[in-house]
């Protein structure tokens, strides 16, 4: 399975495992424990038992702050320049520079050993000449920062923490050793790229050791001290608060009544569609403050629907999943569980979002109608869609489409509706399941595109959820109709 480098924290906390392979260091014969899969290790600040570790690794900046810390282990810190005029300029920081063994043909990794209770605010990165000295050049890239201590909360209290990043292949290919530089800033605010470089008197958090290895998952020598996990708290038995539960049910019921009232659905709306005063494409979508009697032109109706749907990262689309979830799940709102009138309301919403989807598979950042009928139809674009700008966080709402289909995947009424034409005028000859498959496939492609995937971890979470639910819905339709449009789980996780 191919791992995206943004998932570096997936192997950040290294377990103490055993391995039978003996791997000697290539740096001046320094021994690595036979039970570790590391190629090499440098212990920072050790002037005692491993006093040669820094010297054998060509360590630079012996004046860096150093000391003895957790579990009697030694460390060094990255500090600002010792020259007053250069303080605050990361190019002049007292960085940690050293040379480590590497494999000349494989992907090599660097792992830092930190103490999980340290809360010094910092952003530590592996300096590369291509990215330079600004932290903003590393954050959310394929060569990201290694450590980001943003708050005073300990990351792994009472234990050592191991954080791993890939070393660029350009630095190691054809070589058996590589010179590495660790640098740091004090903070970085990812929404506006504001960086605070190390001021006078500040340092990075202590760095205890650095390892190089070719397996993304570092295996340590069991003799390495690790610390102690905190004692688990005694679980508190839950007690039913009937009054609270009843109040919660009342609130949820009221919310869902509002959700239903905000759907462009029902006899008044279908009559307006039949009269030609409301376009058929929008029948079923969710919006607030709309009435069939609004004096909009058909174009205004379409544009308003697109703009309102994409507002707020498309969260209005989540109302679809609210209805699908309470319909398919017992114990939430008893009056709506398996309530027959909800099923056509749900697939009408799915129909409308299918018609609304842009040519490039998106519903995000629409400034006008991009769906069916947006432009003249052609052979290559038979329904006249146009491209939307698309959003890297529209998954906050679009996940509901796949989720709703999965929620109703065993419902007989919904299954019957899948085998019916979606709309003889808008998409003649197209069955509902075919329209849904086309919608889901296009959205899956968008989410994997350069525009569609997130550009920060929180954005990744939104888009990943949409990706997973979209693919699950495609898997259900594939199984039912003998198609093969969903991607494999391995590809989803890649």
Short mmCIF file of C-alpha atoms in Angstrom, two decimals:
data_model
loop_
_atom_site.label_atom_id
_atom_site.label_comp_id
_atom_site.label_asym_id
_atom_site.label_seq_id
_atom_site.Cartn_x
_atom_site.Cartn_y
_atom_site.Cartn_z
CA UNK A 1 0.00 0.00 0.00
CA UNK A 2 1.36 3.36 -1.02
CA UNK A 3 1.39 5.79 1.91
CA UNK A 4 0.92 9.50 1.36
CA UNK A 5 3.59 11.41 3.23
CA UNK A 6 0.89 13.45 4.92
CA UNK A 7 0.13 10.29 6.86
CA UNK A 8 3.51 10.46 8.53
CA UNK A 9 1.90 10.48 11.96
CA UNK A 10 0.37 7.09 11.21
CA UNK A 11 3.76 5.68 12.01
CA UNK A 12 4.84 8.40 14.41
CA UNK A 13 4.42 6.46 17.64
CA UNK A 14 6.86 3.60 17.40
CA UNK A 15 6.18 0.38 19.29
CA UNK A 16 8.97 -1.56 20.90
CA UNK A 17 9.10 -4.72 18.84
CA UNK A 18 11.78 -7.31 18.20
CA UNK A 19 13.44 -8.20 14.93
CA UNK A 20 15.89 -11.02 14.19
CA UNK A 21 17.81 -9.13 11.52
CA UNK A 22 21.16 -7.67 12.54
CA UNK A 23 21.75 -4.30 10.86
CA UNK A 24 25.19 -2.77 11.52
CA UNK A 25 25.68 0.96 11.13
CA UNK A 26 27.63 2.15 8.14
CA UNK A 27 29.00 5.14 10.03
CA UNK A 28 32.50 4.35 11.25
CA UNK A 29 31.46 0.98 12.59
CA UNK A 30 29.08 2.29 15.25
CA UNK A 31 26.93 -0.64 16.38
CA UNK A 32 23.15 -0.58 16.14
CA UNK A 33 21.29 -3.02 18.38
CA UNK A 34 20.52 -6.25 16.55
CA UNK A 35 16.89 -5.98 17.53
CA UNK A 36 16.44 -2.62 15.77
CA UNK A 37 15.86 -2.13 12.05
CA UNK A 38 17.60 1.26 12.06
CA UNK A 39 20.47 1.85 9.67
CA UNK A 40 21.99 4.44 11.96
CA UNK A 41 21.42 6.46 15.12
CA UNK A 42 22.86 9.62 16.62
CA UNK A 43 22.39 10.36 20.33
CA UNK A 44 22.42 14.11 20.84
CA UNK A 45 24.30 15.63 23.77
CA UNK A 46 25.66 12.35 25.12
CA UNK A 47 29.06 13.01 26.72
CA UNK A 48 29.01 9.80 28.72
CA UNK A 49 28.22 6.26 27.60
CA UNK A 50 27.97 7.10 23.90
CA UNK A 51 30.23 10.15 23.82
CA UNK A 52 31.49 9.38 20.33
CA UNK A 53 27.99 9.41 18.80
CA UNK A 54 28.02 13.06 17.78
CA UNK A 55 31.63 13.12 16.63
CA UNK A 56 31.32 10.00 14.49
CA UNK A 57 28.33 11.58 12.77
CA UNK A 58 30.10 14.82 11.94
CA UNK A 59 27.84 16.82 14.23
CA UNK A 60 28.07 20.60 13.76
CA UNK A 61 27.21 23.33 16.28
CA UNK A 62 28.62 21.84 19.45
CA UNK A 63 27.50 25.03 21.17
CA UNK A 64 23.82 24.14 20.86
CA UNK A 65 21.91 23.91 24.16
CA UNK A 66 22.21 20.43 25.62
CA UNK A 67 21.33 18.57 28.78
CA UNK A 68 20.09 15.42 30.45
CA UNK A 69 16.35 14.94 30.47
CA UNK A 70 13.75 12.21 30.57
CA UNK A 71 14.80 8.80 31.87
CA UNK A 72 18.41 9.97 32.11
CA UNK A 73 18.73 10.43 28.35
CA UNK A 74 20.59 13.37 26.80
CA UNK A 75 19.40 15.92 24.27
CA UNK A 76 20.19 19.00 22.26
CA UNK A 77 17.96 21.85 21.14
CA UNK A 78 17.82 24.09 18.09
CA UNK A 79 18.47 27.70 19.09
CA UNK A 80 18.38 31.11 17.41
CA UNK A 81 21.55 32.72 16.16
CA UNK A 82 24.16 33.65 18.74
CA UNK A 83 24.59 36.94 16.87
CA UNK A 84 22.01 39.50 17.96
CA UNK A 85 21.57 40.96 14.48
CA UNK A 86 20.63 37.55 13.07
CA UNK A 87 18.15 36.47 15.75
CA UNK A 88 14.79 35.72 14.15
CA UNK A 89 16.32 34.78 10.81
CA UNK A 90 16.00 30.99 10.48
CA UNK A 91 18.88 30.86 8.02
CA UNK A 92 21.17 31.75 10.94
CA UNK A 93 19.65 29.46 13.57
CA UNK A 94 21.93 27.13 15.48
CA UNK A 95 20.52 24.12 13.67
CA UNK A 96 21.47 20.48 14.19
CA UNK A 97 23.57 19.23 11.26
CA UNK A 98 24.93 15.67 11.16
CA UNK A 99 25.70 12.83 8.73
CA UNK A 100 23.90 9.48 8.81
CA UNK A 101 24.08 6.17 7.00
CA UNK A 102 21.50 5.65 4.25
CA UNK A 103 20.61 3.15 1.57
CA UNK A 104 21.66 4.22 -1.94
CA UNK A 105 18.62 2.78 -3.74
CA UNK A 106 15.70 2.56 -1.30
CA UNK A 107 13.48 5.21 0.24
CA UNK A 108 15.11 6.30 3.50
CA UNK A 109 13.32 7.72 6.52
CA UNK A 110 14.36 9.97 9.39
CA UNK A 111 12.83 9.48 12.83
CA UNK A 112 13.30 11.86 15.75
CA UNK A 113 13.08 10.77 19.37
CA UNK A 114 11.31 13.37 21.53
CA UNK A 115 9.92 13.29 25.04
CA UNK A 116 6.15 13.18 24.91
CA UNK A 117 5.71 15.37 27.99
CA UNK A 118 7.70 18.29 26.56
CA UNK A 119 5.44 21.17 25.59
CA UNK A 120 7.88 23.69 24.16
CA UNK A 121 6.10 25.35 21.25
CA UNK A 122 7.95 24.64 18.03
CA UNK A 123 7.84 23.46 14.45
CA UNK A 124 10.82 21.24 13.59
CA UNK A 125 11.58 20.43 9.96
CA UNK A 126 14.21 18.61 7.91
CA UNK A 127 15.82 21.41 5.95
CA UNK A 128 16.07 20.96 2.18
CA UNK A 129 17.71 23.46 -0.14
CA UNK A 130 14.67 23.33 -2.42
CA UNK A 131 12.25 24.44 0.31
CA UNK A 132 14.55 26.74 2.19
CA UNK A 133 14.20 28.11 5.70
CA UNK A 134 10.53 29.13 5.87
CA UNK A 135 8.22 26.70 7.68
CA UNK A 136 5.38 27.65 5.33
CA UNK A 137 7.31 25.93 2.54
CA UNK A 138 7.02 22.62 4.40
CA UNK A 139 3.56 22.59 5.95
CA UNK A 140 1.07 20.35 4.09
CA UNK A 141 3.53 19.43 1.37
CA UNK A 142 4.92 16.03 0.46
CA UNK A 143 8.01 17.04 2.43
CA UNK A 144 6.31 18.31 5.60
CA UNK A 145 7.50 19.43 8.99
CA UNK A 146 8.42 16.65 11.42
CA UNK A 147 7.21 18.00 14.75
CA UNK A 148 4.46 20.56 15.33
CA UNK A 149 3.92 21.32 19.03
CA UNK A 150 1.10 23.85 18.77
CA UNK A 151 -0.27 23.92 22.33
CA UNK A 152 0.80 23.29 25.91
CA UNK A 153 -0.87 19.88 25.89
CA UNK A 154 1.66 17.00 25.99
CA UNK A 155 1.54 14.81 22.90
CA UNK A 156 2.45 11.53 24.64
CA UNK A 157 2.80 12.15 28.35
CA UNK A 158 5.37 10.13 30.25
CA UNK A 159 6.78 8.33 27.22
CA UNK A 160 9.13 8.91 24.34
CA UNK A 161 7.54 10.03 21.10
CA UNK A 162 8.90 9.07 17.68
CA UNK A 163 8.09 11.13 14.61
CA UNK A 164 9.01 10.04 11.10
CA UNK A 165 9.40 11.74 7.74
CA UNK A 166 10.74 10.53 4.40
CA UNK A 167 14.14 11.81 3.34
CA UNK A 168 13.92 13.13 -0.25
CA UNK A 169 15.27 10.54 -2.66
CA UNK A 170 17.39 13.20 -4.33
CA UNK A 171 19.43 13.44 -1.12
CA UNK A 172 20.19 9.71 -0.84
CA UNK A 173 20.13 8.09 -4.28
CA UNK A 174 23.50 6.54 -5.05
CA UNK A 175 24.87 7.41 -1.61
CA UNK A 176 25.64 5.45 1.54
CA UNK A 177 25.56 8.51 3.80
CA UNK A 178 23.54 11.71 3.86
CA UNK A 179 24.06 15.02 5.67
CA UNK A 180 20.89 16.22 7.38
CA UNK A 181 19.97 19.53 9.00
CA UNK A 182 17.17 19.98 11.52
CA UNK A 183 15.86 23.52 11.87
CA UNK A 184 12.91 25.02 13.70
CA UNK A 185 10.52 27.91 14.12
CA UNK A 186 8.57 28.73 17.26
CA UNK A 187 5.13 28.65 15.66
CA UNK A 188 3.26 28.63 12.38
CA UNK A 189 -0.36 29.58 11.82
CA UNK A 190 -1.58 27.57 8.87
CA UNK A 191 -4.60 29.70 7.93
CA UNK A 192 -2.59 32.81 7.09
CA UNK A 193 0.98 31.41 6.93
CA UNK A 194 2.14 33.69 9.75
CA UNK A 195 5.41 32.31 11.15
CA UNK A 196 7.12 33.18 14.42
CA UNK A 197 10.80 32.34 14.11
CA UNK A 198 12.86 31.51 17.20
CA UNK A 199 13.24 34.72 19.23
CA UNK A 200 16.06 35.46 21.66
CA UNK A 201 16.06 33.02 24.55
CA UNK A 202 13.77 30.51 22.86
CA UNK A 203 14.67 27.03 21.62
CA UNK A 204 13.03 24.06 20.03
CA UNK A 205 11.90 21.20 22.23
CA UNK A 206 14.74 18.84 23.21
CA UNK A 207 15.70 16.30 20.54
CA UNK A 208 17.14 13.11 22.03
CA UNK A 209 18.06 10.94 19.05
CA UNK A 210 17.72 10.68 15.30
CA UNK A 211 17.49 7.43 13.34
CA UNK A 212 17.70 6.56 9.66
CA UNK A 213 15.92 3.47 8.34
CA UNK A 214 14.34 2.08 5.14
CA UNK A 215 11.18 0.60 6.63
CA UNK A 216 8.64 3.38 7.28
CA UNK A 217 8.02 1.81 10.69
CA UNK A 218 11.05 2.06 12.97
CA UNK A 219 11.64 -0.90 15.26
CA UNK A 220 13.54 -0.07 18.44
CA UNK A 221 15.80 -2.11 20.62
CA UNK A 222 13.65 -3.39 23.53
CA UNK A 223 16.38 -2.16 25.87
CA UNK A 224 15.70 1.45 24.85
CA UNK A 225 13.92 3.20 27.73
CA UNK A 226 10.43 4.24 26.69
CA UNK A 227 8.63 5.54 29.75
CA UNK A 228 5.40 4.41 31.33
CA UNK A 229 1.89 4.65 30.05
CA UNK A 230 -0.44 6.60 32.36
CA UNK A 231 -2.72 4.55 34.54
CA UNK A 232 -6.14 4.07 33.04
CA UNK A 233 -9.03 5.77 34.76
CA UNK A 234 -11.76 3.62 36.22
CA UNK A 235 -14.76 3.75 33.89
CA UNK A 236 -17.79 5.52 35.27
CA UNK A 237 -20.95 3.46 34.73
CA UNK A 238 -23.47 5.26 32.57
CA UNK A 239 -26.85 5.99 34.07
CA UNK A 240 -29.94 6.65 32.00
CA UNK A 241 -31.22 10.19 32.37
CA UNK A 242 -34.71 9.76 31.00
CA UNK A 243 -35.55 13.46 31.15
CA UNK A 244 -32.43 14.39 29.23
CA UNK A 245 -33.06 11.68 26.64
CA UNK A 246 -36.66 12.79 26.14
CA UNK A 247 -35.55 16.38 25.75
CA UNK A 248 -32.94 15.36 23.23
CA UNK A 249 -35.49 13.38 21.24
CA UNK A 250 -37.83 16.37 21.23
CA UNK A 251 -35.06 18.64 19.96
CA UNK A 252 -34.05 16.20 17.22
CA UNK A 253 -37.66 15.80 16.13
CA UNK A 254 -38.08 19.57 15.91
CA UNK A 255 -34.85 19.86 13.93
CA UNK A 256 -35.96 17.22 11.45
CA UNK A 257 -39.30 18.94 11.01
CA UNK A 258 -37.34 22.05 10.03
CA UNK A 259 -35.19 19.98 7.68
CA UNK A 260 -38.29 18.62 5.98
CA UNK A 261 -39.80 22.10 5.66
CA UNK A 262 -36.58 23.27 4.00
CA UNK A 263 -36.79 20.71 1.21
CA UNK A 264 -37.97 21.84 -2.21
CA UNK A 265 -40.42 18.96 -2.22
CA UNK A 266 -44.11 18.18 -1.93
CA UNK A 267 -47.34 18.82 -3.80
CA UNK A 268 -47.00 22.61 -3.95
CA UNK A 269 -43.54 22.33 -5.46
CA UNK A 270 -44.46 19.56 -7.91
CA UNK A 271 -47.40 21.68 -9.08
CA UNK A 272 -45.07 24.62 -9.71
CA UNK A 273 -42.76 22.34 -11.69
CA UNK A 274 -45.71 21.09 -13.74
CA UNK A 275 -46.77 24.70 -14.46
CA UNK A 276 -43.25 25.53 -15.62
CA UNK A 277 -42.62 28.21 -12.99
CA UNK A 278 -39.99 26.15 -11.14
CA UNK A 279 -37.35 24.12 -13.03
CA UNK A 280 -37.54 20.35 -12.63
CA UNK A 281 -33.81 20.14 -11.90
CA UNK A 282 -34.19 21.63 -8.42
CA UNK A 283 -37.12 19.55 -7.21
CA UNK A 284 -35.86 17.76 -4.08
CA UNK A 285 -32.82 19.79 -3.01
CA UNK A 286 -32.60 21.47 0.42
CA UNK A 287 -32.77 25.22 0.93
CA UNK A 288 -34.25 27.69 3.39
CA UNK A 289 -36.60 30.60 2.85
CA UNK A 290 -37.91 29.44 -0.52
CA UNK A 291 -41.55 29.24 -1.60
CA UNK A 292 -43.11 27.97 -4.84
CA UNK A 293 -44.69 31.41 -5.19
CA UNK A 294 -41.34 33.25 -5.33
CA UNK A 295 -41.24 35.39 -8.48
CA UNK A 296 -37.93 34.09 -9.84
CA UNK A 297 -37.19 33.34 -13.46
CA UNK A 298 -36.18 29.77 -14.25
CA UNK A 299 -32.56 30.90 -14.55
CA UNK A 300 -32.75 32.63 -11.17
CA UNK A 301 -34.19 29.50 -9.58
CA UNK A 302 -31.33 27.43 -10.97
CA UNK A 303 -28.61 29.91 -10.02
CA UNK A 304 -30.00 30.37 -6.51
CA UNK A 305 -30.13 26.61 -5.98
CA UNK A 306 -26.49 26.19 -7.02
CA UNK A 307 -25.19 29.12 -4.99
CA UNK A 308 -27.17 28.21 -1.87
CA UNK A 309 -26.09 24.56 -2.07
CA UNK A 310 -22.40 25.42 -2.29
CA UNK A 311 -22.55 28.00 0.53
CA UNK A 312 -20.86 27.10 3.81
CA UNK A 313 -18.86 24.22 2.33
CA UNK A 314 -22.06 22.57 1.05
CA UNK A 315 -23.25 21.71 4.55
CA UNK A 316 -26.90 22.13 3.52
CA UNK A 317 -26.52 18.80 1.73
CA UNK A 318 -26.10 17.09 5.10
CA UNK A 319 -29.87 17.41 5.57
CA UNK A 320 -30.19 14.59 3.06
CA UNK A 321 -28.28 12.22 5.33
CA UNK A 322 -30.27 13.38 8.36
CA UNK A 323 -33.46 12.12 6.74
CA UNK A 324 -31.86 8.93 5.44
CA UNK A 325 -30.30 8.15 8.82
CA UNK A 326 -33.44 8.58 10.92
CA UNK A 327 -35.41 6.61 8.34
CA UNK A 328 -33.04 3.65 8.49
CA UNK A 329 -32.02 3.74 12.17
CA UNK A 330 -34.36 2.70 14.99
CA UNK A 331 -34.50 4.61 18.25
CA UNK A 332 -33.67 8.10 16.96
CA UNK A 333 -37.09 9.47 16.05
CA UNK A 334 -39.63 6.65 16.24
CA UNK A 335 -42.18 8.53 14.14
CA UNK A 336 -39.73 8.77 11.22
CA UNK A 337 -38.18 5.31 11.40
CA UNK A 338 -39.28 3.41 8.28
CA UNK A 339 -41.75 6.19 7.52
CA UNK A 340 -42.78 5.44 3.93
CA UNK A 341 -43.17 9.09 2.80
CA UNK A 342 -39.49 9.73 3.52
CA UNK A 343 -38.20 7.43 0.78
CA UNK A 344 -39.40 9.46 -2.24
CA UNK A 345 -38.27 12.62 -0.45
CA UNK A 346 -34.78 11.13 -0.12
CA UNK A 347 -34.43 9.93 -3.70
CA UNK A 348 -35.91 13.20 -4.98
CA UNK A 349 -33.06 14.98 -3.19
CA UNK A 350 -30.56 12.57 -4.73
CA UNK A 351 -32.13 13.22 -8.15
CA UNK A 352 -31.82 16.97 -7.74
CA UNK A 353 -28.19 16.81 -6.64
CA UNK A 354 -27.52 14.53 -9.60
CA UNK A 355 -28.96 17.15 -11.97
CA UNK A 356 -27.09 19.94 -10.15
CA UNK A 357 -23.64 18.33 -10.30
CA UNK A 358 -21.15 20.16 -12.50
CA UNK A 359 -19.34 18.67 -15.47
CA UNK A 360 -16.18 18.21 -13.39
CA UNK A 361 -18.00 16.27 -10.67
CA UNK A 362 -18.20 19.08 -8.11
CA UNK A 363 -20.85 21.01 -6.21
CA UNK A 364 -18.39 23.39 -4.56
CA UNK A 365 -17.98 27.15 -4.98
CA UNK A 366 -20.69 27.36 -7.64
CA UNK A 367 -21.49 30.93 -8.67
CA UNK A 368 -24.22 29.91 -11.11
CA UNK A 369 -26.00 26.77 -12.27
CA UNK A 370 -23.49 24.28 -13.71
CA UNK A 371 -25.74 21.25 -13.89
CA UNK A 372 -28.10 19.78 -16.48
CA UNK A 373 -29.13 22.44 -18.98
CA UNK A 374 -26.41 24.95 -18.09
CA UNK A 375 -25.27 25.05 -21.73
CA UNK A 376 -26.17 23.52 -25.06
CA UNK A 377 -25.88 19.75 -25.19
CA UNK A 378 -23.25 18.13 -27.39
CA UNK A 379 -22.25 14.58 -28.20
CA UNK A 380 -19.49 14.70 -25.57
CA UNK A 381 -21.64 16.63 -23.08
CA UNK A 382 -25.16 15.24 -23.67
CA UNK A 383 -26.79 17.00 -20.71
CA UNK A 384 -25.21 20.42 -21.13
CA UNK A 385 -23.27 20.67 -17.89
CA UNK A 386 -20.45 23.16 -17.26
CA UNK A 387 -17.47 23.06 -14.91
CA UNK A 388 -17.72 24.52 -11.41
CA UNK A 389 -14.78 26.00 -9.58
CA UNK A 390 -14.91 23.16 -7.06
CA UNK A 391 -13.84 23.27 -3.44
CA UNK A 392 -11.24 21.29 -1.47
CA UNK A 393 -13.66 21.23 1.48
CA UNK A 394 -17.03 20.57 -0.18
CA UNK A 395 -16.84 17.08 1.28
CA UNK A 396 -18.27 18.66 4.44
CA UNK A 397 -21.63 18.28 2.69
CA UNK A 398 -21.20 15.99 -0.29
CA UNK A 399 -20.46 12.95 1.86
CA UNK A 400 -24.21 12.84 2.56
CA UNK A 401 -24.97 11.68 -0.98
CA UNK A 402 -23.07 8.41 -0.67
CA UNK A 403 -24.15 7.96 2.93
CA UNK A 404 -27.84 8.33 2.08
CA UNK A 405 -27.57 5.71 -0.65
CA UNK A 406 -25.86 3.31 1.74
CA UNK A 407 -28.48 4.02 4.44
CA UNK A 408 -31.26 2.94 2.06
CA UNK A 409 -29.38 0.11 0.36
CA UNK A 410 -31.69 -2.55 1.83
CA UNK A 411 -34.96 -0.66 1.49
CA UNK A 412 -37.31 -2.29 -1.02
CA UNK A 413 -39.00 0.96 -2.05
CA UNK A 414 -35.66 2.62 -2.71
CA UNK A 415 -34.37 -0.41 -4.61
CA UNK A 416 -37.44 -0.32 -6.81
CA UNK A 417 -36.92 3.40 -7.47
CA UNK A 418 -33.36 2.73 -8.62
CA UNK A 419 -34.76 0.72 -11.54
CA UNK A 420 -37.03 3.54 -12.71
CA UNK A 421 -36.16 6.33 -15.21
CA UNK A 422 -34.78 9.37 -13.41
CA UNK A 423 -36.46 11.95 -15.67
CA UNK A 424 -37.72 11.32 -19.20
CA UNK A 425 -37.22 14.97 -20.18
CA UNK A 426 -33.93 15.89 -18.54
CA UNK A 427 -32.13 12.57 -19.05
CA UNK A 428 -34.22 10.42 -21.40
CA UNK A 429 -33.58 6.69 -21.25
CA UNK A 430 -31.44 6.89 -18.11
CA UNK A 431 -32.35 4.73 -15.14
CA UNK A 432 -32.00 6.27 -11.71
CA UNK A 433 -29.22 3.89 -10.70
CA UNK A 434 -27.29 4.82 -13.85
CA UNK A 435 -27.58 8.51 -13.07
CA UNK A 436 -26.43 7.87 -9.51
CA UNK A 437 -23.47 5.82 -10.70
CA UNK A 438 -22.45 8.60 -13.06
CA UNK A 439 -22.81 11.16 -10.26
CA UNK A 440 -20.77 9.13 -7.79
CA UNK A 441 -18.04 8.25 -10.29
CA UNK A 442 -17.65 11.89 -11.34
CA UNK A 443 -17.43 13.01 -7.72
CA UNK A 444 -14.87 10.32 -6.90
CA UNK A 445 -12.73 11.58 -9.77
CA UNK A 446 -13.11 15.18 -8.59
CA UNK A 447 -12.12 14.32 -5.01
CA UNK A 448 -8.93 12.72 -6.28
CA UNK A 449 -8.04 15.63 -8.54
CA UNK A 450 -5.59 18.44 -7.81
CA UNK A 451 -8.51 20.78 -7.11
CA UNK A 452 -10.59 18.29 -5.18
CA UNK A 453 -8.29 16.97 -2.50
CA UNK A 454 -7.63 18.92 0.66
CA UNK A 455 -4.58 21.10 1.17
CA UNK A 456 -4.41 20.83 4.97
CA UNK A 457 -5.08 17.95 7.38
CA UNK A 458 -8.53 19.21 8.38
CA UNK A 459 -9.46 19.56 4.71
CA UNK A 460 -8.19 16.07 4.03
CA UNK A 461 -10.55 14.71 6.67
CA UNK A 462 -13.57 16.34 5.01
CA UNK A 463 -12.67 15.16 1.53
CA UNK A 464 -11.67 11.69 2.71
CA UNK A 465 -15.05 11.15 4.35
CA UNK A 466 -16.79 12.13 1.11
CA UNK A 467 -14.44 9.85 -0.83
CA UNK A 468 -15.16 6.86 1.40
CA UNK A 469 -18.96 7.27 1.39
CA UNK A 470 -19.01 7.93 -2.35
CA UNK A 471 -17.03 4.76 -2.94
CA UNK A 472 -19.18 2.72 -0.56
CA UNK A 473 -22.28 3.77 -2.49
CA UNK A 474 -20.60 2.78 -5.75
CA UNK A 475 -19.67 -0.60 -4.25
CA UNK A 476 -23.32 -1.18 -3.36
CA UNK A 477 -24.48 -0.29 -6.88
CA UNK A 478 -21.70 -2.38 -8.44
CA UNK A 479 -22.82 -5.42 -6.47
CA UNK A 480 -26.46 -4.92 -7.40
CA UNK A 481 -25.95 -4.20 -11.09
CA UNK A 482 -22.81 -6.15 -11.94
CA UNK A 483 -20.70 -3.10 -12.70
CA UNK A 484 -17.15 -2.29 -11.57
CA UNK A 485 -17.01 1.45 -10.95
CA UNK A 486 -15.85 1.58 -7.33
CA UNK A 487 -12.16 1.63 -6.54
CA UNK A 488 -10.43 -0.96 -4.38
CA UNK A 489 -9.93 -0.28 -0.69
CA UNK A 490 -6.17 -0.16 -1.27
CA UNK A 491 -6.65 2.67 -3.73
CA UNK A 492 -8.91 4.52 -1.34
CA UNK A 493 -6.19 4.48 1.29
CA UNK A 494 -3.36 5.37 -1.08
#
